[in-house]
Short mmCIF file of C-alpha atoms and ligand atoms in Angstrom, two decimals:
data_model
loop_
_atom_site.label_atom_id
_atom_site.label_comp_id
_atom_site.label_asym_id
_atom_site.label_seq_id
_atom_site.Cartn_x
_atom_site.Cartn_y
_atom_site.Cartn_z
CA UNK A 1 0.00 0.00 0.00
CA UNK A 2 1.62 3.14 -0.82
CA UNK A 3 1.15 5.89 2.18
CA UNK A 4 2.18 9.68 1.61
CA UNK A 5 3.01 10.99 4.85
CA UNK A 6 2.91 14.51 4.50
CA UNK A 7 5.50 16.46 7.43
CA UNK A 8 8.42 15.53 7.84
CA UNK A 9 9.07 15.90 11.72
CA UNK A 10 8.85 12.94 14.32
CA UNK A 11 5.64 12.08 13.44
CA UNK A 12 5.99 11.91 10.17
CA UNK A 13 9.14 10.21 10.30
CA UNK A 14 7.71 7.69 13.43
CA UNK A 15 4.65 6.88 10.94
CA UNK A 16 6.96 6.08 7.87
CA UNK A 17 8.45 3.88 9.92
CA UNK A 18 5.93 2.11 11.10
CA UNK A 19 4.08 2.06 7.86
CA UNK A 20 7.74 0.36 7.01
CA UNK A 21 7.75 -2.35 9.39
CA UNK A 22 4.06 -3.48 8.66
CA UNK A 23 4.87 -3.97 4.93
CA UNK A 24 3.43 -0.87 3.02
CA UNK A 25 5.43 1.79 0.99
CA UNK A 26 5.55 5.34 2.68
CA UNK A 27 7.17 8.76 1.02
CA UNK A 28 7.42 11.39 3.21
CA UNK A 29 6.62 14.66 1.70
CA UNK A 30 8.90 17.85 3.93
CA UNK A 31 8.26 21.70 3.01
CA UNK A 32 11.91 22.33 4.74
CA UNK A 33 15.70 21.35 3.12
CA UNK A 34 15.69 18.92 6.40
CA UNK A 35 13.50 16.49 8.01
CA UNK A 36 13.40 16.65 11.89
CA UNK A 37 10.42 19.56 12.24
CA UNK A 38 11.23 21.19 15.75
CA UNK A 39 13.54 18.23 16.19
CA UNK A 40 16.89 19.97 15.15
CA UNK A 41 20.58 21.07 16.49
CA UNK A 42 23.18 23.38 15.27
CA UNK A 43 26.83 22.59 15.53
CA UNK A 44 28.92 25.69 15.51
CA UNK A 45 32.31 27.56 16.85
CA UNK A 46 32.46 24.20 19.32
CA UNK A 47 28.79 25.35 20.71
CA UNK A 48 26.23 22.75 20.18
CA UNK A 49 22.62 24.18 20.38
CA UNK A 50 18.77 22.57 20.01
CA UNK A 51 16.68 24.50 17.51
CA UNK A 52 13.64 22.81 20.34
CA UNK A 53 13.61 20.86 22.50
CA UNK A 54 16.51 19.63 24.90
CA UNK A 55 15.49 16.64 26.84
CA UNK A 56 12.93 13.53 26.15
CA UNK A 57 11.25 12.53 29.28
CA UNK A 58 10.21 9.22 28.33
CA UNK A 59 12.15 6.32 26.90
CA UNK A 60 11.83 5.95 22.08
CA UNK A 61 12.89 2.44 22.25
CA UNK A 62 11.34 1.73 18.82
CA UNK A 63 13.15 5.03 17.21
CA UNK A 64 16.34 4.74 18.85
CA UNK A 65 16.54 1.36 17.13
CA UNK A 66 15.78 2.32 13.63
CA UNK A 67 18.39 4.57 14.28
CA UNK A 68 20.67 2.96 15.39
CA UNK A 69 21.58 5.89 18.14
CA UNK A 70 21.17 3.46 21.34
CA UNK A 71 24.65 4.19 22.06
CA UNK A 72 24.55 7.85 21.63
CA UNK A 73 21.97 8.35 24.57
CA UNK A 74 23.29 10.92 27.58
CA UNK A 75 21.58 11.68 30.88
CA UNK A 76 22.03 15.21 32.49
CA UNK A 77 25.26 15.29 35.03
CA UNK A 78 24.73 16.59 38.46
CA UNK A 79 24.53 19.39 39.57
CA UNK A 80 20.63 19.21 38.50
CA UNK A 81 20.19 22.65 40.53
CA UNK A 82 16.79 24.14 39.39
CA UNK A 83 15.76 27.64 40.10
CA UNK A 84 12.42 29.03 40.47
CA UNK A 85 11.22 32.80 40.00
CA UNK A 86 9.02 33.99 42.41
CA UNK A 87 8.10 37.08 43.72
CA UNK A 88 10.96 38.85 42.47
CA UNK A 89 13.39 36.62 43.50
CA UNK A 90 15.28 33.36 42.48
CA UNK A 91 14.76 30.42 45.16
CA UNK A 92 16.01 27.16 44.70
CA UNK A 93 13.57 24.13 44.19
CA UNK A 94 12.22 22.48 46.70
CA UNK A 95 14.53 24.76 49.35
CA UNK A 96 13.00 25.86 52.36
CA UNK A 97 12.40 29.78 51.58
CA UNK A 98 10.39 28.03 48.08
CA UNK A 99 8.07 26.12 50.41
CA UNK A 100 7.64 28.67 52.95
CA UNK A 101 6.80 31.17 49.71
CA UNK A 102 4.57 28.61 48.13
CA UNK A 103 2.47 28.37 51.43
CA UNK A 104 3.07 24.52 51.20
CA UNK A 105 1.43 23.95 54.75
CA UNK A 106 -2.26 24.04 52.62
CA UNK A 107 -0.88 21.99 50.70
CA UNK A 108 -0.51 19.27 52.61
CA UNK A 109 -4.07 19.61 53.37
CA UNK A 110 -4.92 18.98 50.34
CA UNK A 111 -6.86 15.42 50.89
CA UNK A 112 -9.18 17.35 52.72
CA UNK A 113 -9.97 19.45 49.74
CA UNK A 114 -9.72 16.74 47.16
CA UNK A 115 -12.11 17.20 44.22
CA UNK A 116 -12.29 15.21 41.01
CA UNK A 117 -10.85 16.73 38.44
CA UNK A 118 -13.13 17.92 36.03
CA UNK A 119 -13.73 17.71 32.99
CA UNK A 120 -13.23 21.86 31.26
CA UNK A 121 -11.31 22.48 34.43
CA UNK A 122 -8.36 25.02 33.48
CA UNK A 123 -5.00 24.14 34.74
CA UNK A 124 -4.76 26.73 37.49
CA UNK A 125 -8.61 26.77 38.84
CA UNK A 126 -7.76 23.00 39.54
CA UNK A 127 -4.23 23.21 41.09
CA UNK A 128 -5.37 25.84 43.34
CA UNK A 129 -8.60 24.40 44.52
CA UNK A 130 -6.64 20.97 45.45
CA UNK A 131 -3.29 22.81 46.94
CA UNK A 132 -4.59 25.56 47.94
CA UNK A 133 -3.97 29.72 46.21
CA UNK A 134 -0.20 30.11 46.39
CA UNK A 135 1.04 26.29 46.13
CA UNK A 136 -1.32 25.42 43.79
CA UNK A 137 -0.63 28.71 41.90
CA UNK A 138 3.24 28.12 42.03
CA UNK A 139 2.88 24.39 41.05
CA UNK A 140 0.57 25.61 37.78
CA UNK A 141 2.83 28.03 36.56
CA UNK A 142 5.68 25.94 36.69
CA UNK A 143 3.98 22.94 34.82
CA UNK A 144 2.46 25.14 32.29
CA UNK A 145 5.74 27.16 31.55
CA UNK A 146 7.81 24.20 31.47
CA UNK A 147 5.87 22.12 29.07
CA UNK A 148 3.78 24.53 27.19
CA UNK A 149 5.53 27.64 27.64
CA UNK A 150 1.64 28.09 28.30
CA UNK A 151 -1.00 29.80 30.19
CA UNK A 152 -1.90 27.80 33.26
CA UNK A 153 -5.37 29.94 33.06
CA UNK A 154 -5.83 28.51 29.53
CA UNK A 155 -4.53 24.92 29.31
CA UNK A 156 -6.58 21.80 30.36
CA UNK A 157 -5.66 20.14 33.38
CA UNK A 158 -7.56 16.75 31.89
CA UNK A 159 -5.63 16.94 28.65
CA UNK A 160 -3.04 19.20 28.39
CA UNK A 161 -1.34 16.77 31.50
CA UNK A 162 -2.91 13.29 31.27
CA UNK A 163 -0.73 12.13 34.43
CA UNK A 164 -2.57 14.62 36.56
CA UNK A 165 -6.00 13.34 36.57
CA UNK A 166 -4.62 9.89 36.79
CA UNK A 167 -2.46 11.25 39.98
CA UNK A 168 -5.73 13.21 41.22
CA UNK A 169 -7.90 9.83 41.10
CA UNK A 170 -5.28 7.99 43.36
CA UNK A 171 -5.91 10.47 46.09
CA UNK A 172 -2.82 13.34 47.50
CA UNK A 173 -1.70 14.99 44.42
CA UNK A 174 1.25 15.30 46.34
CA UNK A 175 2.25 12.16 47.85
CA UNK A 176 1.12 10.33 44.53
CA UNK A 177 3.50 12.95 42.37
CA UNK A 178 6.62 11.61 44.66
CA UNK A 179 5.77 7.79 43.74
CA UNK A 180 7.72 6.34 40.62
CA UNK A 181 4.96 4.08 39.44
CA UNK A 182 6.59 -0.15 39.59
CA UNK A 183 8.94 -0.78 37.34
CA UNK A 184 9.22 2.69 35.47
CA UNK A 185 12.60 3.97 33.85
CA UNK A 186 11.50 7.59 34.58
CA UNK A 187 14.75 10.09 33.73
CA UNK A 188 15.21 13.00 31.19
CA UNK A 189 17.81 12.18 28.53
CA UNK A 190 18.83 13.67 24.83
CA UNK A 191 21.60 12.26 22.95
CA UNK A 192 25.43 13.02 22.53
CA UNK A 193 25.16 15.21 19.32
CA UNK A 194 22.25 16.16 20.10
CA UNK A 195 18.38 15.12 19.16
CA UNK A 196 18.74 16.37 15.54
CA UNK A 197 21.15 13.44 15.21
CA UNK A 198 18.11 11.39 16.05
CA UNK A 199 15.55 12.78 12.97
CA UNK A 200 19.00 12.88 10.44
CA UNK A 201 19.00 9.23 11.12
CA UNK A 202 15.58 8.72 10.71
CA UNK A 203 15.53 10.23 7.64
CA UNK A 204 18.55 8.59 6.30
CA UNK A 205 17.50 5.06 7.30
CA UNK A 206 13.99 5.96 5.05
CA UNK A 207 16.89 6.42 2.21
CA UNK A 208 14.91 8.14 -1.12
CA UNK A 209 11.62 7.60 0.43
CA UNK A 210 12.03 11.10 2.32
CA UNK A 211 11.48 14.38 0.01
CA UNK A 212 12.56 17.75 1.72
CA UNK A 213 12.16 20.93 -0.01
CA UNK A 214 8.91 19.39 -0.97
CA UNK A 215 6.02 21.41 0.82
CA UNK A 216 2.80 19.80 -0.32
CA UNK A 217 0.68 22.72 -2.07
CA UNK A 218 -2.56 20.22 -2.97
CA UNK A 219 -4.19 17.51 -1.40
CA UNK A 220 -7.08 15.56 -3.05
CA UNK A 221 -9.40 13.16 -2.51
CA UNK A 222 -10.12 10.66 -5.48
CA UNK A 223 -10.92 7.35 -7.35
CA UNK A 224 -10.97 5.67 -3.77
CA UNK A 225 -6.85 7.50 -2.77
CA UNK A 226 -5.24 10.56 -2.79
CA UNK A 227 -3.40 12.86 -5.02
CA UNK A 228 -0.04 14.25 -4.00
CA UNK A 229 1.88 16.51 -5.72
CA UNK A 230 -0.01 14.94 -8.86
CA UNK A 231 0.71 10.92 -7.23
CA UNK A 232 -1.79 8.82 -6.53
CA UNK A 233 -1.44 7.39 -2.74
CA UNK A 234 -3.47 4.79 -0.82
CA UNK A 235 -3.78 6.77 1.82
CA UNK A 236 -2.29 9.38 3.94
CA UNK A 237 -0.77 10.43 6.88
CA UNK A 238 -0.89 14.22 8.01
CA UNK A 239 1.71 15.10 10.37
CA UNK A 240 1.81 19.02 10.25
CA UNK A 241 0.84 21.38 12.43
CA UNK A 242 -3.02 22.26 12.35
CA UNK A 243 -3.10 25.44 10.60
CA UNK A 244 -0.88 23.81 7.48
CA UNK A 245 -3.65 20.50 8.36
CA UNK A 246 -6.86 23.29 7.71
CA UNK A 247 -5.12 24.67 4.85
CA UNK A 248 -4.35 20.97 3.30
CA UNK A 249 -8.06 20.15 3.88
CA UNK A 250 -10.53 23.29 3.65
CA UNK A 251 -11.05 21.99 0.10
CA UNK A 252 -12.88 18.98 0.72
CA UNK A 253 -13.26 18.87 4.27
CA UNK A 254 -14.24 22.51 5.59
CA UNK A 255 -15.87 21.74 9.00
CA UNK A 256 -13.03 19.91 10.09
CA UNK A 257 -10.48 22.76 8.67
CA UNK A 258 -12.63 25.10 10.35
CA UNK A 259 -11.92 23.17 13.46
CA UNK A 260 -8.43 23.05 13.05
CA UNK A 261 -8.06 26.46 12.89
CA UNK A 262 -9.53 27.02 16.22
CA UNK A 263 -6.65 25.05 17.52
CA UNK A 264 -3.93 27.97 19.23
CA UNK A 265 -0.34 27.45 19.71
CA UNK A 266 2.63 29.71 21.62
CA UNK A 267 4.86 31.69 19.93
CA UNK A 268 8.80 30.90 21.29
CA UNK A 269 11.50 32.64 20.16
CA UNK A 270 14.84 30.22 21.46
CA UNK A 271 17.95 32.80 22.53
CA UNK A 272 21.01 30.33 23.13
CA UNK A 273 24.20 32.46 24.39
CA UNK A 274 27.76 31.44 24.62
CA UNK A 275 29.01 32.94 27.58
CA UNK A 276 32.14 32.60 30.02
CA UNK A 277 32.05 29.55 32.05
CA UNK A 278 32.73 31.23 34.87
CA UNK A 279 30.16 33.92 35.14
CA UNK A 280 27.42 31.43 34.60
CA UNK A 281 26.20 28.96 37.40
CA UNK A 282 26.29 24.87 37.07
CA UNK A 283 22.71 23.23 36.85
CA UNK A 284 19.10 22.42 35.38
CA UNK A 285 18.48 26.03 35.01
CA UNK A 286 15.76 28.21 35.76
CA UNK A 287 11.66 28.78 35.45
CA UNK A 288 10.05 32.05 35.80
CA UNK A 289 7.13 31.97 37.99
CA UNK A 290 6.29 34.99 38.00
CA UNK A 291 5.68 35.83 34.17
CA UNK A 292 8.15 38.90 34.62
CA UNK A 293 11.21 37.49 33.07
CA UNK A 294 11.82 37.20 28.98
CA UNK A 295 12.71 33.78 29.51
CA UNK A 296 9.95 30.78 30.25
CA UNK A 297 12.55 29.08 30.97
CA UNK A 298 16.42 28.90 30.84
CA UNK A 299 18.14 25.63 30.53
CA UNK A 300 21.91 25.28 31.73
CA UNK A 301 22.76 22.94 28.38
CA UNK A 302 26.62 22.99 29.39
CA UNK A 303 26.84 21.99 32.96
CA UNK A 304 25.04 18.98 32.70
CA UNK A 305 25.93 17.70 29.16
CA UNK A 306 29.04 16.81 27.06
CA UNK A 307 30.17 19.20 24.06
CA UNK A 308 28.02 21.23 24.29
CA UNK A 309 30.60 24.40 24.93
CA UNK A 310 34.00 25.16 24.14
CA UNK A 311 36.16 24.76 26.94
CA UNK A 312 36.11 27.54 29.65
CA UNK A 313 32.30 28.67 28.17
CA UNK A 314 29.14 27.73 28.50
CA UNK A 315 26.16 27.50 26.58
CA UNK A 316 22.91 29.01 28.25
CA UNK A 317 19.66 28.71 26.22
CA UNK A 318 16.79 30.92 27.07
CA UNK A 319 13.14 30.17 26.22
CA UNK A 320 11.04 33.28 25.50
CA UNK A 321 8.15 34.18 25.00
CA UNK A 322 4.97 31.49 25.29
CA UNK A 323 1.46 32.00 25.64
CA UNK A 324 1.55 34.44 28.34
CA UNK A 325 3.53 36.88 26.87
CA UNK A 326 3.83 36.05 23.34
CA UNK A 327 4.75 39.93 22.15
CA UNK A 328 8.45 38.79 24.04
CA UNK A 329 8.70 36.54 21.38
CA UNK A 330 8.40 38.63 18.65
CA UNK A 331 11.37 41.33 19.75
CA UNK A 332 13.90 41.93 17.42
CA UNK A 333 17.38 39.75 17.98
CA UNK A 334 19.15 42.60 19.27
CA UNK A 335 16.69 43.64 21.63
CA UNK A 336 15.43 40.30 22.66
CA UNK A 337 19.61 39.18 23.12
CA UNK A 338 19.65 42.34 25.38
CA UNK A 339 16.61 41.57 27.44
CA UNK A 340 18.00 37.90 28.11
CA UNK A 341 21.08 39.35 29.51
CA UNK A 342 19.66 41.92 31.53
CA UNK A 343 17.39 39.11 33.46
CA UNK A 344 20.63 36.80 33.84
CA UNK A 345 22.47 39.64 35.46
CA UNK A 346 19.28 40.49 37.76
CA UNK A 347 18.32 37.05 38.96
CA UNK A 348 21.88 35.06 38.76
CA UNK A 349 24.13 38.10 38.87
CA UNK A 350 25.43 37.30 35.47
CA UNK A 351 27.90 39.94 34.20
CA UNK A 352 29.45 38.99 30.68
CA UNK A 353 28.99 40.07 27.20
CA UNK A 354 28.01 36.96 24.85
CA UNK A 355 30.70 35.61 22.43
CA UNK A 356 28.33 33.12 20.54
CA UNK A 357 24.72 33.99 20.16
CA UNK A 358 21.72 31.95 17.87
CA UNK A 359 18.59 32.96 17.92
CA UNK A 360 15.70 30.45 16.41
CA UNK A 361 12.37 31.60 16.16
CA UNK A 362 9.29 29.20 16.33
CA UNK A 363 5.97 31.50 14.89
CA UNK A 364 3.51 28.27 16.04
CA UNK A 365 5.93 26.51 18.85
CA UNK A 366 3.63 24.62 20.72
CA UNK A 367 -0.27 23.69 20.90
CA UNK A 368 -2.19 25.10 23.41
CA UNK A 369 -4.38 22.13 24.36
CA UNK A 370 -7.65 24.06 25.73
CA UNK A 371 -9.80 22.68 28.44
CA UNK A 372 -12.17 19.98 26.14
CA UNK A 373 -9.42 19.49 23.65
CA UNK A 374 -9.71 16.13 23.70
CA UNK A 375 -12.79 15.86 22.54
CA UNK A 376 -12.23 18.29 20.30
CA UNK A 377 -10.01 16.23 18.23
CA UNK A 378 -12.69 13.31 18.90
CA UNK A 379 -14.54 15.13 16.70
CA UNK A 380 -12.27 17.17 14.53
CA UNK A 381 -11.38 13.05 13.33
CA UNK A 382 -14.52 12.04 13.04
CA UNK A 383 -14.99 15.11 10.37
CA UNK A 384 -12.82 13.10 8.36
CA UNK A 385 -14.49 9.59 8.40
CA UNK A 386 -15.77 8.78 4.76
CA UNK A 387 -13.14 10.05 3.08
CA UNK A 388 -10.19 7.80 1.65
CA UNK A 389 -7.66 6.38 3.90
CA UNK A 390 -6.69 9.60 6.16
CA UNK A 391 -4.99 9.69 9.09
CA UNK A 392 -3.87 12.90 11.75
CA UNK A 393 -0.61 12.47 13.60
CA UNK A 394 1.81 14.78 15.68
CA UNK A 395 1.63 17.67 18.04
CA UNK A 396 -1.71 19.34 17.44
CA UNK A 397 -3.45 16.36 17.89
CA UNK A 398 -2.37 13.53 20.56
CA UNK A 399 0.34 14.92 23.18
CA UNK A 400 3.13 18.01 22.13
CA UNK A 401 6.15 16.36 23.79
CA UNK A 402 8.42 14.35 21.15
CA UNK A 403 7.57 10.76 23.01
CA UNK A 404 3.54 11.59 22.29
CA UNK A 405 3.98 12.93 19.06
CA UNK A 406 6.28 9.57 17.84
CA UNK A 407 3.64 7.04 19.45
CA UNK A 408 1.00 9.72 17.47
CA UNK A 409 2.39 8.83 14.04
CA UNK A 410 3.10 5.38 14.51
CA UNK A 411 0.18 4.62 16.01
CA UNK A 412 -1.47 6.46 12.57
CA UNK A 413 0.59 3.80 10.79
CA UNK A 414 -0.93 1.19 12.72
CA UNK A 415 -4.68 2.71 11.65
CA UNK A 416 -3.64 2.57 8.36
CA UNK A 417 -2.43 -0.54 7.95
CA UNK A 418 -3.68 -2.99 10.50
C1 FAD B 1 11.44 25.57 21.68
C2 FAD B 1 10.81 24.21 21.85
C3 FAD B 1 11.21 23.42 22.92
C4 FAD B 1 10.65 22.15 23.10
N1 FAD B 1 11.11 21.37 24.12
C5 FAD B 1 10.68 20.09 24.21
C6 FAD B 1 11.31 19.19 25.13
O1 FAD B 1 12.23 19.58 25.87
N2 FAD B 1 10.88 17.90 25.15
C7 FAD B 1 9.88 17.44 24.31
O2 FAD B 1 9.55 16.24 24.36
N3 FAD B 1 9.27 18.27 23.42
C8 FAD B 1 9.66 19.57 23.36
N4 FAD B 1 9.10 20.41 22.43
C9 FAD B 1 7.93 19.95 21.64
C10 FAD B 1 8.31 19.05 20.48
O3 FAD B 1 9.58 19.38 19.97
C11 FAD B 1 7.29 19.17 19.34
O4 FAD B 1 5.96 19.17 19.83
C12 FAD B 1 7.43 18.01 18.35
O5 FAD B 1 8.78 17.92 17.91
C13 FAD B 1 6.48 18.23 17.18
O6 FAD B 1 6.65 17.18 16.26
P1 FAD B 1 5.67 17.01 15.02
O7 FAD B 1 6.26 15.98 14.13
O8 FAD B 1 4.28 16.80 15.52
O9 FAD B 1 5.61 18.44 14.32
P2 FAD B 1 6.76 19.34 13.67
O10 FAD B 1 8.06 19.09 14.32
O11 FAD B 1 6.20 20.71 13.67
O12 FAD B 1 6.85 18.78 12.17
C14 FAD B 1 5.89 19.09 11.19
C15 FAD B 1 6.60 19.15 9.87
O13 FAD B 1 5.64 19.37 8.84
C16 FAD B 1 6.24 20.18 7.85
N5 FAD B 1 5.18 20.77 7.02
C17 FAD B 1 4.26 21.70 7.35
N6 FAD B 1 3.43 21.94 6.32
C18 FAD B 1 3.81 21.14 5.29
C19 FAD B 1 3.35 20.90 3.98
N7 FAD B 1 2.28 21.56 3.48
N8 FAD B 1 3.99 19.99 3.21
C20 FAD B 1 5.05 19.30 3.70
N9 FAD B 1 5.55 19.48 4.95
C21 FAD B 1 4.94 20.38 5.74
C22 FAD B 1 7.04 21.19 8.66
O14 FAD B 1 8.06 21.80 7.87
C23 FAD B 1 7.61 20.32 9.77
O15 FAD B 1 8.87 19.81 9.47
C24 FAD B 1 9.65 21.68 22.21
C25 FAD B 1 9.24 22.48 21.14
C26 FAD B 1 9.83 23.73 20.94
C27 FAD B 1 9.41 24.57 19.77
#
């Protein structure tokens, strides 16, 4: 069965695959000169930078074999020092002045004011009516920011973090959120040259099956398949982003492009600064509570991972931007560079002009997954039934993090072709 799989980034690649290993015959169809989507790292002037993300949480056993990277996979070194902004100020996480700030004594009442979580509950409203105003608060911002960049006003709590209601069912948020559940290999890792080295091989193990520089203009429905760039497929597999899904589809499907333009995502603009190792400190890195900094988040890529600096620098790599404050985003480099280094200096006394600086800008970063997103998409897919073979896979859809959105496309394989 010949499959066009149309987006190129870990859900498209994940789904060709798949659609590989259960006998049918995929081409992947990529707008950009290189498959990988978000997925992608620069190796420059001995700096090694992510054009997204940093760190998988969960393990890719079935990619890391096609790829043949197994070997290649590095854990964070300690220290794992992470900061928090609040208030003003930078605490450490969980230190003492954090859970005196973070009124942690309601907290740990929280049984007492255990709710079910539900349904169209927003992310905060839900937090704070278990933990209580300021824990629950703190503990929403720092989820939201550190997975969404997002609003924790405007994200589900159901659906935009699956684990929580799961965690909310078993009783204490709390005491349930310290358990490792039996048997779990829990632990962030990326890989030694980074996770772009994880879609290049991807790509090159799908050999002349992958076209990049080929952005898909025209999608049609016909004679029982599809036409792609003038091809007849079997079927498809659509693993871009919604708005390039609703523009793919408004032709012959207009309720469910409609619907997939209703879909938000965060604007993040990535600032990644070489600076001297010295003048920067060793750890995770740092969340902004309070919404006041540039920076979502900053990540300390050098201190806790190999090559990623020259020796005697270090690579920091802020965040900015995100649903909260989405104009940050959007400065100009110069500006936005000059912001980032007027936060480090204010919250970890950093005083150093940059030697290396990339900026990558992401218009549509990440989905915003809405309270009722999930069934949303129930129905946004069911739009699509009676047309040929057609299947949605990637961020938009089924889970943003790169885990989700590779079980997303290869579990569209698997709908495909059974
Ligand atoms: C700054 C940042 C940090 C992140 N950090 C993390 C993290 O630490 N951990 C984590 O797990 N996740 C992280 N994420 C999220 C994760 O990287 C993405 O959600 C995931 O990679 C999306 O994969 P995808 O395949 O669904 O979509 P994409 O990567 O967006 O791929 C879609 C592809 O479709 C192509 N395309 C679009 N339109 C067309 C067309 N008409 N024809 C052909 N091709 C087309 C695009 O060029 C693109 O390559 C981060 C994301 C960003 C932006």
């Amino acid at each position: 069965m010949r499959i066009a799989v149309i987006g190129g980034g870990i859900a498209g690649l994940s789904a060709a695959h798949e659609l590989l290993r259960r006998g049918a015959d995929p081409v992947v169809f990529e707008a950009r000169p290189r498959a990988g989507g978000k997925v992608g790292t620069r190796i420059e002037r001995g700096y090694l930078s992510e054009d997204g993300p940093n760190f998988l949480a969960r393990p890719l056993d079935a990619l890391l074999d096609a790829s043949e990277l197994r070997d290649d996979v590095v854990t964070p070194q300690p220290p794992m020092t992470r900061w928090i902004h609040l208030d003003g100020r930078v605490l450490r996480a969980p230190g003492l002045s954090l859970l005196a700030r973070a009124g942690v004594g309601r907290a740990l009442l929280e049984p007492l004011f255990a709710k079910p979580l539900r349904d169209d509950m927003p992310l905060g409203d839900f937090l704070e009516r278990r933990l209580g105003r300021r824990a629950g608060g703190l503990a929403a911002a720092v989820m939201s920011a550190g997975v969404y960049a997002g609003d924790p006003a405007a994200l589900s709590a159901r659906d935009a973090f699956p684990s929580l209601g799961a965690l909310a069912r078993k009783g204490s948020l709390i005491v349930n959120a310290f358990r490792r559940p039996k048997g779990s290999r829990s632990g962030i890792w990326t890989l030694r040259r980074g996770l772009g080295a994880l879609a290049e091989a991807l790509a090159l193990a799908l050999g002349g099956r992958v076209h990049l520089g080929a952005g898909v203009g025209r999608l049609s429905p016909g004679q029982g398949g599809w036409s792609v760039q003038g091809e007849r497929f079997d079927g498809v597999v659509l693993a871009v982003p919604a708005a390039a899904a609703a523009d793919l589809t408004h032709g012959f499907a207009p309720k469910f492009a409609h619907a997939a333009r209703q879909l938000r995502s965060a604007p993040v603009t990535v600032v990644h600064l070489g600076l001297r190792q010295g003048a920067v400190p060793r750890g995770f890195g740092m969340i902004d509570a309070d919404g006041t900094l540039h920076a979502v988040g900053t990540l300390l890529p050098s201190s806790m991972l190999p090559g990623r600096a020259p020796d005697g620098r270090a690579l920091v790599t802020a965040i900015c931007g995100g649903a909260r404050h989405p104009e940050r985003a959007a400065l100009p480099d110069g500006e936005l560079v000059s912001a980032v280094m007027a936060d480090l200096r204010a919250t970890w006394g950093v005083r150093d002009t940059p030697g290396y600086v990339r900026v990558v800008r992401w218009d549509a970063a990440i989905p915003q997954y809405a309270p009722g997103h999930r069934d949303r998409i129930r129905e946004a897919r069911e739009l699509l039934a009676g047309l040929p073979r057609l299947e949605l896979a990637g961020a938009a859809w089924d889970g943003v993090g790169v885990p989700d959105v590779a079980l997303s496309g290869a579990a569209a394989a698997a709908r495909l072709v059974p």
